[in-house]
Structures are given as C-alpha cells and as structure tokens.
GROMACS .gro file of C-alpha atoms in nm:
model
  444
    1UNK     CA    1   0.000   0.000   0.000
    2UNK     CA    2   0.132   0.341  -0.098
    3UNK     CA    3   0.015   0.641   0.107
    4UNK     CA    4  -0.013   0.977  -0.066
    5UNK     CA    5  -0.011   1.315   0.109
    6UNK     CA    6  -0.163   1.592  -0.105
    7UNK     CA    7  -0.127   1.971  -0.113
    8UNK     CA    8  -0.311   2.092  -0.423
    9UNK     CA    9  -0.500   2.384  -0.572
   10UNK     CA   10  -0.842   2.420  -0.410
   11UNK     CA   11  -1.032   2.450  -0.738
   12UNK     CA   12  -0.951   2.096  -0.852
   13UNK     CA   13  -0.814   1.937  -0.535
   14UNK     CA   14  -1.128   1.736  -0.459
   15UNK     CA   15  -1.139   1.579  -0.805
   16UNK     CA   16  -0.769   1.483  -0.794
   17UNK     CA   17  -0.803   1.334  -0.444
   18UNK     CA   18  -1.105   1.129  -0.553
   19UNK     CA   19  -0.912   1.006  -0.858
   20UNK     CA   20  -0.606   0.907  -0.652
   21UNK     CA   21  -0.813   0.746  -0.379
   22UNK     CA   22  -0.985   0.524  -0.635
   23UNK     CA   23  -0.658   0.370  -0.754
   24UNK     CA   24  -0.585   0.016  -0.635
   25UNK     CA   25  -0.311  -0.011  -0.372
   26UNK     CA   26  -0.298   0.365  -0.312
   27UNK     CA   27  -0.444   0.554  -0.019
   28UNK     CA   28  -0.470   0.928   0.050
   29UNK     CA   29  -0.332   0.968   0.401
   30UNK     CA   30  -0.356   1.345   0.453
   31UNK     CA   31  -0.494   1.643   0.264
   32UNK     CA   32  -0.280   1.944   0.356
   33UNK     CA   33  -0.379   2.307   0.315
   34UNK     CA   34  -0.033   2.467   0.329
   35UNK     CA   35   0.337   2.388   0.307
   36UNK     CA   36   0.393   2.381   0.683
   37UNK     CA   37   0.126   2.114   0.728
   38UNK     CA   38   0.269   1.915   0.439
   39UNK     CA   39   0.624   1.919   0.577
   40UNK     CA   40   0.498   1.825   0.922
   41UNK     CA   41   0.288   1.539   0.783
   42UNK     CA   42   0.571   1.380   0.587
   43UNK     CA   43   0.817   1.435   0.872
   44UNK     CA   44   0.577   1.246   1.098
   45UNK     CA   45   0.571   0.957   0.853
   46UNK     CA   46   0.211   0.999   0.732
   47UNK     CA   47   0.295   0.941   0.366
   48UNK     CA   48   0.527   0.779   0.114
   49UNK     CA   49   0.449   1.016  -0.175
   50UNK     CA   50   0.383   1.390  -0.169
   51UNK     CA   51   0.155   1.521  -0.445
   52UNK     CA   52   0.201   1.898  -0.479
   53UNK     CA   53   0.096   2.176  -0.713
   54UNK     CA   54   0.213   2.531  -0.783
   55UNK     CA   55  -0.084   2.671  -0.594
   56UNK     CA   56   0.090   2.561  -0.274
   57UNK     CA   57   0.219   2.888  -0.130
   58UNK     CA   58   0.591   2.878  -0.062
   59UNK     CA   59   0.664   2.581  -0.289
   60UNK     CA   60   1.018   2.628  -0.414
   61UNK     CA   61   1.337   2.429  -0.458
   62UNK     CA   62   1.427   2.454  -0.091
   63UNK     CA   63   1.084   2.320   0.012
   64UNK     CA   64   1.127   2.027  -0.226
   65UNK     CA   65   1.468   1.968  -0.071
   66UNK     CA   66   1.308   1.949   0.275
   67UNK     CA   67   1.052   1.699   0.149
   68UNK     CA   68   1.332   1.497  -0.007
   69UNK     CA   69   1.520   1.492   0.325
   70UNK     CA   70   1.204   1.357   0.490
   71UNK     CA   71   1.234   1.051   0.264
   72UNK     CA   72   0.926   1.090   0.046
   73UNK     CA   73   0.888   1.087  -0.331
   74UNK     CA   74   0.755   1.414  -0.468
   75UNK     CA   75   0.522   1.422  -0.767
   76UNK     CA   76   0.393   1.741  -0.925
   77UNK     CA   77   0.029   1.790  -1.018
   78UNK     CA   78  -0.155   2.040  -1.232
   79UNK     CA   79  -0.498   2.100  -1.378
   80UNK     CA   80  -0.560   1.937  -1.712
   81UNK     CA   81  -0.420   2.147  -1.995
   82UNK     CA   82  -0.221   2.380  -1.765
   83UNK     CA   83   0.107   2.358  -1.956
   84UNK     CA   84   0.257   2.659  -1.781
   85UNK     CA   85   0.222   2.499  -1.438
   86UNK     CA   86   0.370   2.174  -1.566
   87UNK     CA   87   0.666   2.359  -1.713
   88UNK     CA   88   0.726   2.549  -1.386
   89UNK     CA   89   0.710   2.227  -1.184
   90UNK     CA   90   0.968   2.066  -1.411
   91UNK     CA   91   1.194   2.369  -1.379
   92UNK     CA   92   1.184   2.323  -1.003
   93UNK     CA   93   1.330   1.976  -1.058
   94UNK     CA   94   1.013   1.764  -1.060
   95UNK     CA   95   1.033   1.541  -1.364
   96UNK     CA   96   0.728   1.343  -1.249
   97UNK     CA   97   0.420   1.553  -1.319
   98UNK     CA   98   0.059   1.434  -1.347
   99UNK     CA   99  -0.274   1.606  -1.415
  100UNK     CA  100  -0.643   1.531  -1.401
  101UNK     CA  101  -0.634   1.374  -1.746
  102UNK     CA  102  -0.348   1.132  -1.672
  103UNK     CA  103  -0.464   0.772  -1.743
  104UNK     CA  104  -0.541   0.573  -1.427
  105UNK     CA  105  -0.280   0.304  -1.494
  106UNK     CA  106  -0.007   0.560  -1.552
  107UNK     CA  107  -0.111   0.757  -1.245
  108UNK     CA  108  -0.105   0.440  -1.034
  109UNK     CA  109   0.245   0.358  -1.160
  110UNK     CA  110   0.380   0.704  -1.077
  111UNK     CA  111   0.221   0.725  -0.732
  112UNK     CA  112   0.300   0.365  -0.644
  113UNK     CA  113   0.673   0.424  -0.656
  114UNK     CA  114   0.698   0.404  -0.276
  115UNK     CA  115   0.643   0.029  -0.294
  116UNK     CA  116   0.966  -0.010  -0.494
  117UNK     CA  117   1.203   0.123  -0.231
  118UNK     CA  118   1.294   0.425  -0.019
  119UNK     CA  119   1.301   0.775  -0.156
  120UNK     CA  120   1.630   0.851  -0.332
  121UNK     CA  121   1.723   1.127  -0.091
  122UNK     CA  122   1.654   0.933   0.228
  123UNK     CA  123   1.992   0.755   0.235
  124UNK     CA  124   2.217   0.993   0.045
  125UNK     CA  125   2.112   1.315   0.218
  126UNK     CA  126   2.077   1.201   0.576
  127UNK     CA  127   2.422   1.320   0.677
  128UNK     CA  128   2.483   1.599   0.428
  129UNK     CA  129   2.332   1.933   0.338
  130UNK     CA  130   2.325   1.884  -0.036
  131UNK     CA  131   2.225   1.623  -0.287
  132UNK     CA  132   2.565   1.601  -0.456
  133UNK     CA  133   2.609   1.696  -0.818
  134UNK     CA  134   2.255   1.611  -0.929
  135UNK     CA  135   2.030   1.896  -1.028
  136UNK     CA  136   1.697   1.743  -0.935
  137UNK     CA  137   1.758   1.715  -0.564
  138UNK     CA  138   1.712   1.341  -0.562
  139UNK     CA  139   1.359   1.341  -0.708
  140UNK     CA  140   1.279   1.029  -0.904
  141UNK     CA  141   1.283   1.056  -1.281
  142UNK     CA  142   1.008   0.919  -1.501
  143UNK     CA  143   1.061   0.781  -1.847
  144UNK     CA  144   0.837   0.819  -2.149
  145UNK     CA  145   0.912   0.463  -2.261
  146UNK     CA  146   0.650   0.222  -2.117
  147UNK     CA  147   0.895  -0.068  -2.164
  148UNK     CA  148   1.172   0.095  -1.969
  149UNK     CA  149   1.062  -0.047  -1.635
  150UNK     CA  150   0.984   0.135  -1.311
  151UNK     CA  151   1.105   0.491  -1.257
  152UNK     CA  152   1.453   0.523  -1.116
  153UNK     CA  153   1.617   0.787  -0.898
  154UNK     CA  154   1.864   1.028  -1.050
  155UNK     CA  155   2.212   0.913  -0.949
  156UNK     CA  156   2.406   1.107  -1.212
  157UNK     CA  157   2.403   1.463  -1.348
  158UNK     CA  158   2.178   1.537  -1.643
  159UNK     CA  159   2.340   1.522  -1.987
  160UNK     CA  160   2.489   1.829  -2.147
  161UNK     CA  161   2.240   2.044  -2.336
  162UNK     CA  162   2.424   1.981  -2.664
  163UNK     CA  163   2.520   1.634  -2.775
  164UNK     CA  164   2.894   1.576  -2.757
  165UNK     CA  165   2.964   1.894  -2.562
  166UNK     CA  166   3.156   1.843  -2.238
  167UNK     CA  167   3.018   2.017  -1.932
  168UNK     CA  168   3.224   2.272  -1.744
  169UNK     CA  169   3.439   2.199  -1.440
  170UNK     CA  170   3.389   2.354  -1.098
  171UNK     CA  171   3.696   2.474  -0.909
  172UNK     CA  172   3.639   2.579  -0.547
  173UNK     CA  173   3.878   2.819  -0.379
  174UNK     CA  174   3.851   2.756  -0.007
  175UNK     CA  175   4.061   2.801   0.300
  176UNK     CA  176   4.052   2.841   0.678
  177UNK     CA  177   3.976   3.156   0.873
  178UNK     CA  178   4.231   3.434   0.898
  179UNK     CA  179   4.210   3.606   0.558
  180UNK     CA  180   4.460   3.382   0.377
  181UNK     CA  181   4.368   3.543   0.043
  182UNK     CA  182   4.086   3.326  -0.093
  183UNK     CA  183   3.921   3.609  -0.286
  184UNK     CA  184   4.248   3.739  -0.428
  185UNK     CA  185   4.334   3.393  -0.556
  186UNK     CA  186   3.983   3.326  -0.692
  187UNK     CA  187   3.952   3.660  -0.872
  188UNK     CA  188   4.293   3.650  -1.034
  189UNK     CA  189   4.276   3.282  -1.126
  190UNK     CA  190   3.946   3.345  -1.302
  191UNK     CA  191   4.091   3.651  -1.477
  192UNK     CA  192   4.398   3.458  -1.596
  193UNK     CA  193   4.184   3.172  -1.726
  194UNK     CA  194   3.955   3.413  -1.910
  195UNK     CA  195   4.250   3.607  -2.048
  196UNK     CA  196   4.402   3.286  -2.185
  197UNK     CA  197   4.091   3.213  -2.392
  198UNK     CA  198   3.900   2.990  -2.147
  199UNK     CA  199   3.552   3.138  -2.082
  200UNK     CA  200   3.518   3.147  -1.705
  201UNK     CA  201   3.240   3.213  -1.454
  202UNK     CA  202   3.340   3.347  -1.112
  203UNK     CA  203   3.083   3.276  -0.838
  204UNK     CA  204   3.093   3.429  -0.489
  205UNK     CA  205   2.904   3.219  -0.230
  206UNK     CA  206   3.088   3.343   0.079
  207UNK     CA  207   2.820   3.399   0.344
  208UNK     CA  208   3.057   3.570   0.589
  209UNK     CA  209   3.251   3.824   0.385
  210UNK     CA  210   3.172   3.825   0.013
  211UNK     CA  211   3.411   4.068  -0.155
  212UNK     CA  212   3.445   3.970  -0.522
  213UNK     CA  213   3.225   4.263  -0.627
  214UNK     CA  214   3.440   4.513  -0.440
  215UNK     CA  215   3.761   4.358  -0.572
  216UNK     CA  216   3.636   4.411  -0.929
  217UNK     CA  217   3.466   4.750  -0.878
  218UNK     CA  218   3.121   4.606  -0.934
  219UNK     CA  219   2.797   4.746  -0.797
  220UNK     CA  220   2.685   4.502  -0.528
  221UNK     CA  221   2.338   4.633  -0.443
  222UNK     CA  222   2.192   4.362  -0.670
  223UNK     CA  223   2.408   4.055  -0.606
  224UNK     CA  224   2.402   3.811  -0.895
  225UNK     CA  225   2.430   3.499  -0.677
  226UNK     CA  226   2.121   3.595  -0.477
  227UNK     CA  227   1.929   3.674  -0.798
  228UNK     CA  228   2.022   3.338  -0.948
  229UNK     CA  229   1.921   3.157  -0.630
  230UNK     CA  230   1.584   3.337  -0.622
  231UNK     CA  231   1.521   3.238  -0.984
  232UNK     CA  232   1.614   2.879  -0.902
  233UNK     CA  233   1.380   2.876  -0.603
  234UNK     CA  234   1.098   3.005  -0.823
  235UNK     CA  235   1.170   2.752  -1.098
  236UNK     CA  236   1.255   3.017  -1.356
  237UNK     CA  237   1.633   2.978  -1.376
  238UNK     CA  238   1.767   2.880  -1.717
  239UNK     CA  239   2.086   2.956  -1.910
  240UNK     CA  240   1.968   3.293  -2.050
  241UNK     CA  241   1.860   3.404  -1.702
  242UNK     CA  242   2.189   3.290  -1.549
  243UNK     CA  243   2.385   3.474  -1.817
  244UNK     CA  244   2.180   3.789  -1.756
  245UNK     CA  245   2.256   3.803  -1.383
  246UNK     CA  246   2.625   3.715  -1.441
  247UNK     CA  247   2.760   4.015  -1.635
  248UNK     CA  248   3.084   3.999  -1.829
  249UNK     CA  249   3.329   4.228  -1.648
  250UNK     CA  250   3.631   4.131  -1.860
  251UNK     CA  251   3.649   3.959  -2.197
  252UNK     CA  252   3.554   3.596  -2.128
  253UNK     CA  253   3.496   3.651  -1.755
  254UNK     CA  254   3.145   3.651  -1.609
  255UNK     CA  255   3.080   3.717  -1.241
  256UNK     CA  256   2.800   3.617  -1.004
  257UNK     CA  257   2.864   3.864  -0.724
  258UNK     CA  258   2.799   3.771  -0.362
  259UNK     CA  259   2.568   3.911  -0.098
  260UNK     CA  260   2.678   4.262   0.010
  261UNK     CA  261   2.619   4.208   0.383
  262UNK     CA  262   2.655   3.891   0.593
  263UNK     CA  263   2.305   3.944   0.732
  264UNK     CA  264   2.162   3.831   0.397
  265UNK     CA  265   2.313   3.481   0.419
  266UNK     CA  266   1.966   3.325   0.440
  267UNK     CA  267   1.908   3.420   0.074
  268UNK     CA  268   2.159   3.157  -0.037
  269UNK     CA  269   1.969   2.829   0.009
  270UNK     CA  270   2.170   2.510  -0.031
  271UNK     CA  271   1.945   2.332  -0.282
  272UNK     CA  272   1.922   2.638  -0.505
  273UNK     CA  273   2.298   2.705  -0.486
  274UNK     CA  274   2.355   2.346  -0.592
  275UNK     CA  275   2.127   2.399  -0.892
  276UNK     CA  276   2.301   2.726  -0.984
  277UNK     CA  277   2.642   2.559  -0.981
  278UNK     CA  278   2.514   2.267  -1.185
  279UNK     CA  279   2.367   2.500  -1.447
  280UNK     CA  280   2.687   2.706  -1.444
  281UNK     CA  281   2.868   2.407  -1.596
  282UNK     CA  282   2.668   2.470  -1.913
  283UNK     CA  283   2.745   2.844  -1.915
  284UNK     CA  284   3.125   2.828  -1.894
  285UNK     CA  285   3.395   2.562  -1.935
  286UNK     CA  286   3.543   2.662  -1.599
  287UNK     CA  287   3.352   2.780  -1.292
  288UNK     CA  288   3.563   2.929  -1.012
  289UNK     CA  289   3.382   2.948  -0.677
  290UNK     CA  290   3.493   3.173  -0.391
  291UNK     CA  291   3.374   2.993  -0.075
  292UNK     CA  292   3.336   3.096   0.287
  293UNK     CA  293   3.582   2.962   0.542
  294UNK     CA  294   3.353   2.765   0.774
  295UNK     CA  295   3.243   2.408   0.706
  296UNK     CA  296   3.096   2.341   1.050
  297UNK     CA  297   2.747   2.191   1.054
  298UNK     CA  298   2.634   2.255   1.409
  299UNK     CA  299   2.275   2.364   1.345
  300UNK     CA  300   2.143   2.012   1.393
  301UNK     CA  301   2.288   2.021   1.746
  302UNK     CA  302   2.082   2.331   1.829
  303UNK     CA  303   1.754   2.242   1.657
  304UNK     CA  304   1.542   1.928   1.662
  305UNK     CA  305   1.391   2.023   1.324
  306UNK     CA  306   1.528   2.137   0.990
  307UNK     CA  307   1.707   2.469   1.035
  308UNK     CA  308   1.868   2.716   0.798
  309UNK     CA  309   2.237   2.639   0.762
  310UNK     CA  310   2.473   2.924   0.701
  311UNK     CA  311   2.761   2.702   0.595
  312UNK     CA  312   2.549   2.488   0.364
  313UNK     CA  313   2.650   2.689   0.057
  314UNK     CA  314   3.019   2.617   0.118
  315UNK     CA  315   2.953   2.249   0.185
  316UNK     CA  316   2.740   2.213  -0.128
  317UNK     CA  317   3.002   2.389  -0.340
  318UNK     CA  318   3.284   2.173  -0.207
  319UNK     CA  319   3.088   1.853  -0.268
  320UNK     CA  320   3.010   1.962  -0.625
  321UNK     CA  321   3.369   2.066  -0.702
  322UNK     CA  322   3.590   1.886  -0.950
  323UNK     CA  323   3.895   2.050  -0.791
  324UNK     CA  324   3.943   2.217  -0.453
  325UNK     CA  325   4.218   2.469  -0.388
  326UNK     CA  326   4.289   2.509  -0.016
  327UNK     CA  327   4.446   2.849   0.038
  328UNK     CA  328   4.656   2.905   0.348
  329UNK     CA  329   4.887   3.180   0.465
  330UNK     CA  330   5.263   3.120   0.457
  331UNK     CA  331   5.330   3.178   0.826
  332UNK     CA  332   5.329   2.945   1.131
  333UNK     CA  333   4.971   3.029   1.234
  334UNK     CA  334   4.838   3.012   0.878
  335UNK     CA  335   5.011   2.681   0.811
  336UNK     CA  336   4.872   2.528   1.131
  337UNK     CA  337   4.522   2.637   1.031
  338UNK     CA  338   4.577   2.495   0.686
  339UNK     CA  339   4.675   2.153   0.822
  340UNK     CA  340   4.364   2.142   1.039
  341UNK     CA  341   4.148   2.259   0.750
  342UNK     CA  342   4.273   1.976   0.528
  343UNK     CA  343   4.205   1.729   0.807
  344UNK     CA  344   3.849   1.863   0.837
  345UNK     CA  345   3.796   1.819   0.463
  346UNK     CA  346   3.880   1.450   0.499
  347UNK     CA  347   3.544   1.400   0.674
  348UNK     CA  348   3.349   1.531   0.374
  349UNK     CA  349   3.265   1.353   0.047
  350UNK     CA  350   3.493   1.575  -0.160
  351UNK     CA  351   3.783   1.532  -0.401
  352UNK     CA  352   4.140   1.542  -0.272
  353UNK     CA  353   4.234   1.909  -0.225
  354UNK     CA  354   4.531   2.090  -0.376
  355UNK     CA  355   4.714   2.315  -0.128
  356UNK     CA  356   4.797   2.673  -0.225
  357UNK     CA  357   5.027   2.857   0.016
  358UNK     CA  358   4.985   3.232  -0.015
  359UNK     CA  359   5.214   3.516   0.097
  360UNK     CA  360   5.527   3.300   0.104
  361UNK     CA  361   5.817   3.497   0.252
  362UNK     CA  362   6.141   3.419   0.432
  363UNK     CA  363   6.074   3.670   0.708
  364UNK     CA  364   5.785   3.455   0.839
  365UNK     CA  365   5.932   3.103   0.824
  366UNK     CA  366   6.305   3.142   0.769
  367UNK     CA  367   6.540   3.099   0.477
  368UNK     CA  368   6.434   2.887   0.180
  369UNK     CA  369   6.064   2.924   0.272
  370UNK     CA  370   5.924   2.697   0.000
  371UNK     CA  371   6.133   2.401   0.114
  372UNK     CA  372   6.050   2.458   0.480
  373UNK     CA  373   5.676   2.491   0.411
  374UNK     CA  374   5.671   2.188   0.182
  375UNK     CA  375   5.848   1.976   0.445
  376UNK     CA  376   5.604   2.084   0.716
  377UNK     CA  377   5.291   2.020   0.510
  378UNK     CA  378   5.423   1.685   0.392
  379UNK     CA  379   5.508   1.581   0.747
  380UNK     CA  380   5.193   1.694   0.928
  381UNK     CA  381   4.927   1.659   0.657
  382UNK     CA  382   5.080   1.439   0.387
  383UNK     CA  383   5.029   1.713   0.127
  384UNK     CA  384   5.197   1.711  -0.211
  385UNK     CA  385   5.154   1.917  -0.531
  386UNK     CA  386   5.181   2.240  -0.335
  387UNK     CA  387   5.146   2.570  -0.521
  388UNK     CA  388   5.341   2.864  -0.375
  389UNK     CA  389   5.237   3.226  -0.419
  390UNK     CA  390   5.498   3.488  -0.324
  391UNK     CA  391   5.421   3.775  -0.090
  392UNK     CA  392   5.363   4.082  -0.306
  393UNK     CA  393   5.176   4.341  -0.097
  394UNK     CA  394   5.254   4.633  -0.329
  395UNK     CA  395   5.088   4.464  -0.627
  396UNK     CA  396   4.785   4.336  -0.434
  397UNK     CA  397   4.732   4.675  -0.266
  398UNK     CA  398   4.744   4.853  -0.603
  399UNK     CA  399   4.496   4.605  -0.752
  400UNK     CA  400   4.257   4.637  -0.459
  401UNK     CA  401   4.280   5.015  -0.459
  402UNK     CA  402   4.194   5.028  -0.829
  403UNK     CA  403   3.933   4.752  -0.809
  404UNK     CA  404   4.108   4.559  -1.085
  405UNK     CA  405   4.301   4.237  -1.139
  406UNK     CA  406   4.675   4.190  -1.118
  407UNK     CA  407   4.683   4.141  -1.494
  408UNK     CA  408   4.556   4.499  -1.529
  409UNK     CA  409   4.752   4.678  -1.258
  410UNK     CA  410   5.072   4.470  -1.219
  411UNK     CA  411   5.113   4.250  -1.527
  412UNK     CA  412   5.479   4.175  -1.454
  413UNK     CA  413   5.452   4.103  -1.082
  414UNK     CA  414   5.585   3.771  -0.948
  415UNK     CA  415   5.250   3.699  -0.782
  416UNK     CA  416   5.070   3.732  -1.112
  417UNK     CA  417   5.323   3.497  -1.275
  418UNK     CA  418   5.264   3.235  -1.003
  419UNK     CA  419   4.887   3.265  -1.035
  420UNK     CA  420   4.915   3.233  -1.411
  421UNK     CA  421   5.114   2.912  -1.368
  422UNK     CA  422   4.844   2.777  -1.136
  423UNK     CA  423   4.577   2.879  -1.385
  424UNK     CA  424   4.762   2.685  -1.654
  425UNK     CA  425   4.759   2.376  -1.432
  426UNK     CA  426   4.381   2.410  -1.395
  427UNK     CA  427   4.336   2.463  -1.767
  428UNK     CA  428   4.553   2.162  -1.847
  429UNK     CA  429   4.805   2.358  -2.052
  430UNK     CA  430   5.090   2.597  -1.987
  431UNK     CA  431   5.001   2.962  -2.034
  432UNK     CA  432   5.253   3.196  -2.195
  433UNK     CA  433   5.467   3.400  -1.960
  434UNK     CA  434   5.302   3.738  -1.896
  435UNK     CA  435   5.454   4.045  -2.055
  436UNK     CA  436   5.556   4.338  -1.841
  437UNK     CA  437   5.407   4.582  -2.089
  438UNK     CA  438   5.102   4.590  -2.305
  439UNK     CA  439   4.907   4.347  -2.087
  440UNK     CA  440   4.643   4.584  -1.954
  441UNK     CA  441   4.300   4.441  -2.024
  442UNK     CA  442   4.009   4.641  -2.154
  443UNK     CA  443   3.734   4.634  -1.893
  444UNK     CA  444   3.378   4.608  -2.016
   0.00000   0.00000   0.00000
C-alpha cells in the first residue's frame, strides 16, 4: 500500500483526491492546506508520496529539498491542460508531473513508486546538506518509454544540453579563517583563465565576507548569486537568465557577485545554490567558486527540526567541485590552520584538495621558505603538489585600490606569474609567460 499526502490547488483538489483514492493499492493519508502542514505530515511519517501543485504557497526548490530529506517521493500535479504549471514544476526539478487527465494506470504507476524502495534522498542526504552533483535534488525521474521499467532515482548529473559537448568543471577556492587570500586567488585565477581564452564564470558564495564585487569595482546592491538563487527557487532559472545576472566584467569573464552584507546569508539556500552551480557548468567551461571559510554543521545540534544552515553553501560547493584549492597563509599560524582545514575536509565527500600557500616569505618562516613549508605540510598533513604564491603586498594593494586584477595593474609582478602558472595547471596547458608591458586588459 502506498500512502499519498496531497497539497493541491483548491479548485480541482477534490477531483484529484477522488481520482487518486480510487486507484488500487494507493491511499490518500492526509490532505494538507499549506506547506507547513505538508512538511509536518511527511516528517511524521504519514505518507510515502507527496503530491504537490504550484498553488501551494511557498513551494520552491528549498521546500522540495526538505521533502526529499524527509524521505518521500515528490510528484507534481496540475490542472488538465495547464502547460505553464507543468513547465514550472519541471523547472523546479520535478520530472514526475501528473494532471487530471493522466490515465489511471499511468497515475497508479507514478504514485505507487513508494512500494519499490525508499526515496532517493533518504539515504544519500541524511548526513549531508546537499544532494551532490545532481540537479533534481534526488527526485525520481520518469521515463516516457513504457517498456523501460519502473522509474529510477537520479544518481548522475543530467546530460549536457548539446550532444557531444563536455560540461564545465567547478573549481572551489577555499581556506581556513584568517584572511589567507581566498578572494584574491579566486579573482585573479578566473581573470587569468579568461585572459588565456577559457571562458570562465566566477561565483561568490561566501556567506561571511563576500568581496568579489568590491575587488572588481562592481555594484553590489543587486548581487548576482542571490538573484540566481531566487530564480532557481521560483523555478525560472535557465541559461539565458543565469547569463543575464552574471555580467561579463572582462572579456571571457562573467561574475556572479555575492551578498553585500553577511546578514543576507539566508538568501543563499543550499538546494538552489547546488542547482546554480550545476547550471553554471553549461554556461562556462570553468567555474571558479569563492567559498566561505567555515564548514561546520552545528545547526542540527541546536535544533530538533530542519534549520537554515549558514555554511550549507560552502559544503554544497565543495561537494560539487571537481577541484578544490585550499588556500593558506605562509606563516606558522596560517600553516597550522591549513593543516587542520585539510584534516576537516577528509570527513566530507569531496575530491582530494590541492594546497595553495599564499604570501610565502622568508621573514615569516626562515630561509628557503618553500622548502620549509613543503616539508612541514608533507610531514603533518601528507600534502603534495603544493602551489606557492609569493608575498607581493605592493601589487595586491594597487589592484585592490583600483578595483582591478593583477593582470591589469601589475602584469609583470611575481605573484601574477605564479597565479598564471596555477591557472595553466587548472586549464591543463601551460600559459605563456606574462609580458611586463602591453598586458592591460580592456574592462567592459
């Protein structure tokens, strides 16, 4: 027996409930009037399947994520002939949508999915804040082929929008507290990649101190990341919309600016951020993400229900990343924090990180600083493939003062050369050595 919990539009709710209740092996367990009642009902175990419609106030991607965490299958519903509602439901990630005219046998097959096993998100999301790299949040996917067997959960990302076209890679720039230079590295890496002919999208999801917009002299009153997340929550985010809220600030470099004040961190919901990053792979071959420092997940210790998680955006980004750069400062305190940060990453389902030691200088660690730092990181954290960035305060101060990149203000600086070498490693090819003259970029 499969138990369905409904939350539908009042004009046709009674007819849909009567239709579902008449199906063999399916029972309507609860008829909910709002989202809060629906979430409470499924959390209490009153249903295996949630049947929802757009008329449900507050239905967005984050609400679907909460239902997924509760371990229920979510199916969208619309009035017969309401193509706009069906399209919006699918944009929210619901690929299983029914209406009043759906044949009874097909409706029974879609709603009877609970008898085939647990909801796809029940096991994979129990200990994490995100659903991994999938864009549907773990909602089961239906097939149009009647011979294809029962619906299956989405365990892999959707295919690229164009046949044969590889999707973009996500590179997260992360590091411990203490201002090790995450934003400086992220901004200039993205600029070097774009300047070398690799279209790049720079995304700022730092919920504590987003500063990409200020570093690039962008107006931050309308943050692009928050706009993209709102569109994702509403089910209206597509590639043209994402491109519109991510302006091109340099040739080949688009930017999704972060929230201007930390108080707005609640605008960046984990499920929507995950969708934004997944869609970003289709907008640019390389997506560079500037993350916040904290990866603690202590909310569940303070609340006995689902609670907003400030660090969820960083955790989701790290889990979706194809490469993680851990930025640490080249001094004793910064290196100790870096070792502990790498150890903390080992508890997350993420790829092996690549260490980047910033502000390397002999005055902080002694003579031959690269050798000393490499020996310490190898001994205490087992780290190899370390990238070293020299301390160059004059160049970074000039770039920050002008609100521009190192390629524009200090094209011949040693820090820019080191960042360009790191960018080449990410791009999979060596980039030409920067010229000391004639390298100033034209800002759009």
